[in-house]
C-alpha positions as MATLAB code, in Angstrom:
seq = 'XXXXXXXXXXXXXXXXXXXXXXXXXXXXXXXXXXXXXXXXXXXXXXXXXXXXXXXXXXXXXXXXXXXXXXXXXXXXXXXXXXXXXXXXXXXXXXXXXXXXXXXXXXXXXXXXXXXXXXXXXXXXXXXXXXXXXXXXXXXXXXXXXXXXXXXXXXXXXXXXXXXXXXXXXXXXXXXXXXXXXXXXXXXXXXXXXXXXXXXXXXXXXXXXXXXXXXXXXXXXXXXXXXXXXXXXXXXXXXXXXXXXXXXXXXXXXXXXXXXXXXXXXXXXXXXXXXXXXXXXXXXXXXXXXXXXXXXXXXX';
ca = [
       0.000    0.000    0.000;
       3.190    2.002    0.033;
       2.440    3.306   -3.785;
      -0.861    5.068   -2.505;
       0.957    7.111    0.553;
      -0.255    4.874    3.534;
       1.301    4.617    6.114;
       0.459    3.379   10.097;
       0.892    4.766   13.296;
       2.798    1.581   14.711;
       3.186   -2.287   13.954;
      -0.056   -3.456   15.531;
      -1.816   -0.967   13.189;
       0.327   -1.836   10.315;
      -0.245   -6.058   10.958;
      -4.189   -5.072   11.000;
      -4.431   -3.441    7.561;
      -1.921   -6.395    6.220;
      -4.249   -8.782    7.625;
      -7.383   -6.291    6.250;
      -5.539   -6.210    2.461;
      -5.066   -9.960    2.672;
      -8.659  -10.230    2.595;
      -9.557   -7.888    0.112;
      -6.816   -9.330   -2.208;
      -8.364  -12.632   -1.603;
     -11.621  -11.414   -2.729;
     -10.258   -9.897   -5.667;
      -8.898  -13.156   -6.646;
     -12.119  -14.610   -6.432;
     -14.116  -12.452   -8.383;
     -11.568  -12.511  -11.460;
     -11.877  -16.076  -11.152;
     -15.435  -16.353  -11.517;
     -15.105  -14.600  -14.865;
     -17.692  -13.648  -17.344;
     -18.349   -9.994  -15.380;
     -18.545   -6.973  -17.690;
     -16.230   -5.237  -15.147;
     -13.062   -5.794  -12.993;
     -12.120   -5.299   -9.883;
      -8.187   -4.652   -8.412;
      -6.294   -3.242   -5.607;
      -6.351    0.369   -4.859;
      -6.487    2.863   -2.219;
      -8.871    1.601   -0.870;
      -7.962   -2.029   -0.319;
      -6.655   -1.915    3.772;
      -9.969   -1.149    4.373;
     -13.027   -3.196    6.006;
     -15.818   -2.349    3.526;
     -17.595   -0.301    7.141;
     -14.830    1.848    7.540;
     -14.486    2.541    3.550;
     -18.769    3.309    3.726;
     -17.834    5.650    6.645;
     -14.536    7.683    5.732;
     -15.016    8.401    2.158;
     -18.829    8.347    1.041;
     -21.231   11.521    2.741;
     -24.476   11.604    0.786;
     -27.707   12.042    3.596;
     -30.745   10.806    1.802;
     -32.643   11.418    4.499;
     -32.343   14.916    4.667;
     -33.242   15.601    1.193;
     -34.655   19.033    0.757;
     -37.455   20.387   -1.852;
     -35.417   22.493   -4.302;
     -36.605   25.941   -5.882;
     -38.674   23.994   -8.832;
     -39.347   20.394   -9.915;
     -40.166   18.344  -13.369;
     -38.287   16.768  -16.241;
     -36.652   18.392  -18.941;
     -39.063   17.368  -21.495;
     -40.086   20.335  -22.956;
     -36.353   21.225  -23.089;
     -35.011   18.363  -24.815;
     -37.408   15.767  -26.680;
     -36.772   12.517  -26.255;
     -36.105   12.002  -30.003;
     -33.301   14.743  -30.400;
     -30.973   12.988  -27.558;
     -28.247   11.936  -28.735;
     -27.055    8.432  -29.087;
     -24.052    9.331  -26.771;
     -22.511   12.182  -25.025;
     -18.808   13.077  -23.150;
     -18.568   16.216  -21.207;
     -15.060   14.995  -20.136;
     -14.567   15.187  -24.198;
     -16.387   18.445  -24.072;
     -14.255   20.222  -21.984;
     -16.864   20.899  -19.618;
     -15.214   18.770  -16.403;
     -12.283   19.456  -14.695;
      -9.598   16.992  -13.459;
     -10.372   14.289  -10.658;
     -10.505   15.215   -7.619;
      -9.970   13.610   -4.132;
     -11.869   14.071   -1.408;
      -9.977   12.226    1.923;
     -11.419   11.034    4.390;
     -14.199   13.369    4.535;
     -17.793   13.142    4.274;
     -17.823   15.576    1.403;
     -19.046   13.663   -1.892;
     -22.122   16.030   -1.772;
     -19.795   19.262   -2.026;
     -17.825   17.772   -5.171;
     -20.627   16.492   -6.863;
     -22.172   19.520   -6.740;
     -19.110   21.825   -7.588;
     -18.548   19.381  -10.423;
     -22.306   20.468  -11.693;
     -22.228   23.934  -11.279;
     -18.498   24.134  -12.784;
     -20.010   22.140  -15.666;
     -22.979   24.545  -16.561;
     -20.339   27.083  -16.510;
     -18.705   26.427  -18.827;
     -21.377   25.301  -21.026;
     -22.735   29.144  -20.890;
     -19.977   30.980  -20.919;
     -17.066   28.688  -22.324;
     -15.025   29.011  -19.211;
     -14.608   26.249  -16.654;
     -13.493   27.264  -13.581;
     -11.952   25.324  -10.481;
     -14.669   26.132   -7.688;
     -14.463   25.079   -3.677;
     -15.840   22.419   -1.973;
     -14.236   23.995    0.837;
     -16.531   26.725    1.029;
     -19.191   24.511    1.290;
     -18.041   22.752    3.832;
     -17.548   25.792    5.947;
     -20.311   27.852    5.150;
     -23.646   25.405    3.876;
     -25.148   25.386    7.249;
     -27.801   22.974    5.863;
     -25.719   20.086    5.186;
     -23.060   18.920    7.749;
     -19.420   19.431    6.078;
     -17.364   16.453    6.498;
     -20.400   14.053    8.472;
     -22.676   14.790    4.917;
     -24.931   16.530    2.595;
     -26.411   16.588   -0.378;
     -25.785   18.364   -3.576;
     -29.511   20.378   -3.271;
     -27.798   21.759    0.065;
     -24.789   22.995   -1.888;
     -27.113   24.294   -4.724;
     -28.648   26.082   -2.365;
     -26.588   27.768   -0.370;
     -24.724   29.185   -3.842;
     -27.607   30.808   -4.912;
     -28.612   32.203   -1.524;
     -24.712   33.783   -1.157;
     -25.071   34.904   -5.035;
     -21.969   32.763   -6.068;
     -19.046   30.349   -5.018;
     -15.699   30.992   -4.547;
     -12.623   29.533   -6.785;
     -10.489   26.674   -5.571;
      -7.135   29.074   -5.330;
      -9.207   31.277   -3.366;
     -10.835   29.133   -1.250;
      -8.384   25.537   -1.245;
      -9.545   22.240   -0.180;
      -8.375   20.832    3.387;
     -10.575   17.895    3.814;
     -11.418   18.832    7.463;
     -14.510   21.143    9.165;
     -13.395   24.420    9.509;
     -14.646   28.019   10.220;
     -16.451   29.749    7.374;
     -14.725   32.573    6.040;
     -16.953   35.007    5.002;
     -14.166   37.342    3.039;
     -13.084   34.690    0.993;
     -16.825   33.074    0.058;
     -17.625   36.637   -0.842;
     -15.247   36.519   -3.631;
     -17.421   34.646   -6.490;
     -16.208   32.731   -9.169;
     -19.455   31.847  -10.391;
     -22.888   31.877  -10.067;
     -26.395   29.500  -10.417;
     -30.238   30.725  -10.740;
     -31.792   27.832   -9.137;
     -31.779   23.859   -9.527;
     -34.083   21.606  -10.788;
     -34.595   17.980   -9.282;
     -35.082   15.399  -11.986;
     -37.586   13.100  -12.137;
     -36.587    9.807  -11.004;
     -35.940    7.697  -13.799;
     -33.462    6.696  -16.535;
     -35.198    8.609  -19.137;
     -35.511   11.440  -17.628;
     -32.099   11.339  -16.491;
     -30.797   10.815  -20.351;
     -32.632   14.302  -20.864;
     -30.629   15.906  -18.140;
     -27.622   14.736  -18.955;
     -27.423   15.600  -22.599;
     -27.878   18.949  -21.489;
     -24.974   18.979  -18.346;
     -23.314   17.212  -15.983;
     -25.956   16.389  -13.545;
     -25.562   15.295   -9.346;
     -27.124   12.314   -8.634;
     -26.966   10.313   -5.142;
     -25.980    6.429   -5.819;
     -25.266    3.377   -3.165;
     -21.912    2.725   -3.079;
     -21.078    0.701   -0.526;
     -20.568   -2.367   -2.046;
     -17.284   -4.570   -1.956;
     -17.547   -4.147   -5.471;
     -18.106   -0.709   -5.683;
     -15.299   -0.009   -3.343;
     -12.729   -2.042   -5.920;
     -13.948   -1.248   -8.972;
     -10.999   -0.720  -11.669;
     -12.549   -0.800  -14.861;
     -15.131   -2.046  -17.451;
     -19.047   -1.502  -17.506;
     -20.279   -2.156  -13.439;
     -23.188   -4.003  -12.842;
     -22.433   -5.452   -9.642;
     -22.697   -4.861   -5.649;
     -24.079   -1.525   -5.084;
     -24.777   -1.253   -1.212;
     -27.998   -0.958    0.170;
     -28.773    2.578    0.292;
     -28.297    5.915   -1.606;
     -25.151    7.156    0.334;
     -22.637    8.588   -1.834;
     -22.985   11.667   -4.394;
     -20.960   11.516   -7.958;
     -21.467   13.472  -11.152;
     -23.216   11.628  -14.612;
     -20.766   13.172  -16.837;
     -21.998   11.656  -19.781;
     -23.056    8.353  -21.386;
     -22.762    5.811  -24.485;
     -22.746    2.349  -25.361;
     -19.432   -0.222  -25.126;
     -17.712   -1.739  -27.669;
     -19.752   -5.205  -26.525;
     -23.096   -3.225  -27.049;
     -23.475   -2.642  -22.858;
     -25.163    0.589  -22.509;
     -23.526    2.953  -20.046;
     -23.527    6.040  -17.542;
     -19.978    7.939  -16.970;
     -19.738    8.828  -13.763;
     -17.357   11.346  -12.255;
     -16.172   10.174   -8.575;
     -14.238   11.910   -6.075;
     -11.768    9.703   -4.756;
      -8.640   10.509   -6.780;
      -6.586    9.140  -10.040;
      -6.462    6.029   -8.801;
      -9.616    4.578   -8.222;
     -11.710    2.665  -11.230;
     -10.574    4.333  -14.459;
      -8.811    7.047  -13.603;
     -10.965    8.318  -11.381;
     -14.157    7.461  -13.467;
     -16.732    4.556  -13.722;
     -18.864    3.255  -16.801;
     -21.762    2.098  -14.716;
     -24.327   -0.072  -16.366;
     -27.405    1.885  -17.854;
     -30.864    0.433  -19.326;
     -31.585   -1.911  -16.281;
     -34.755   -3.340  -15.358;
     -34.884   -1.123  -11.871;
     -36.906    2.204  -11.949;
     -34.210    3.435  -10.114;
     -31.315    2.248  -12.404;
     -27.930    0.790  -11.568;
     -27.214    1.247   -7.681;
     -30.527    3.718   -7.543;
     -28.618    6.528   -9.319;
     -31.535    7.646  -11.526;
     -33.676    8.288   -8.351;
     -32.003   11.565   -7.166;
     -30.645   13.858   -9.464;
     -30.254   17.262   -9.904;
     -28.585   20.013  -11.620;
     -28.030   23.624  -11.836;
     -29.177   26.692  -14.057;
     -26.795   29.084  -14.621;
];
């Protein structure tokens, strides 16, 4: 675990994430050996973890506290059904920024949303800025920075302080801190409102050939947590608690159809910080419920 900067605070500690790894290697091996899986699964960051502490240190997404946003409904009579396109890449687009990483913080809901609103940006105005999840942290008093959030929280509390502040001004430390009102005065960008999608894959395809959208997703599956590549249809988790990006979507070479998602927990997970998850699935909610709470911003 060297290669991905972990170390442990003595021997005892060190013996109980080699005995933690052995595990998760051994379940690695048995996965590729069942074969015939659309995806893969490897070692990563992630793999000294028990699959509890993983769920609790680096997901963040409180279903529970969802909120009504300013306006509700699909995107119908923006975008017909028949004028979708057959596929679609923001990351191809220019319209997403570089993975980022958020630690071992509850803060999924503050990159998912930055990741929207950066997105719409630069759709409008051809500019795509680096914007802080910092500052929402700090300052959203409706979500709860590091224990969770939700990306309607974020929206939110942009509009109400008429913008968001950049990255440089702002920077990421992955911990709670004090809000500081100088620096979230100083706006990098601004939303309208937000729209909440109607749950669905269809309606989600509407949203997303628009913009990157936020959408909550379980992720707290073994499978999940090791994903490294290839078109995931596996072990979700059993409830909504994690908050990624659809940054696009498109059909595989073998004719699986697929969402891209855009995670938050560095280079190094899945493919390079990505996932093709599986899309056109019998569930209402689609693959690990991700079509049953999204959102996105107006700019």
């Amino acid at each position: 675990m060297a290669q991905y900067g972990r170390t442990y605070k003595d021997p005892e500690e060190k013996e109980r994430r080699r005995e933690i790894f052995e595990r998760n290697l051994q379940f690695i091996k048995d996965f590729t050996a069942s074969g015939n899986r659309t995806f893969k699964v490897g070692i990563n960051q992630f793999s000294d973890l028990t699959n509890d502490e993983f769920i609790r240190s680096h997901t963040g997404y409180l279903a529970s506290k969802q909120p009504k946003s300013t306006r509700t409904g699909s995107l119908s009579h923006q975008y017909p059904t028949g004028d979708v396109p057959d596929s679609i890449d923001w990351v191809e687009k220019g319209a997403v920024n570089q993975i980022k990483d958020q630690g071992q913080c509850g803060s999924c809901w503050a990159f998912s949303a930055v990741a929207a609103v950066e997105g719409i940006t630069q759709i409008k105005s051809g500019n795509l800025p680096v914007l802080s999840e910092q500052q929402l942290i700090d300052c959203d008093t409706e979500a709860s920075g590091c224990e969770g959030g939700l990306p309607d929280n974020a929206f939110n509390y942009i509009i109400h302080n008429r913008g968001i502040a950049s990255e440089d001004t702002y920077p990421y430390q992955g911990t709670d801190g004090t809000c500081d009102s100088s620096k979230a005065a100083q706006q990098a960008a601004q939303i309208k409102e937000f729209n909440d999608v109607q749950p669905g894959e269809e309606e989600l395809l509407k949203a997303v050939a628009q913009q990157p959208v936020s959408v909550g997703i379980a992720a707290g599956g073994q499978e999940f947590q090791s994903y490294s590549g290839g078109v995931f249809n596996g072990d979700c988790g059993e409830e909504l608690d994690h908050a990624v990006v659809v940054v696009g979507y498109g059909t595989s070479e073998d004719g699986t159809k697929f969402w891209k998602i855009r995670n938050s927990w560095g280079q190094t997970w899945g493919e390079e910080g990505y996932m093709r998850i599986q899309r056109g699935v019998d569930s209402s909610k689609g693959m690990c419920g991700l079509a049953s709470q999204a959102s996105y911003p107006v700019a």
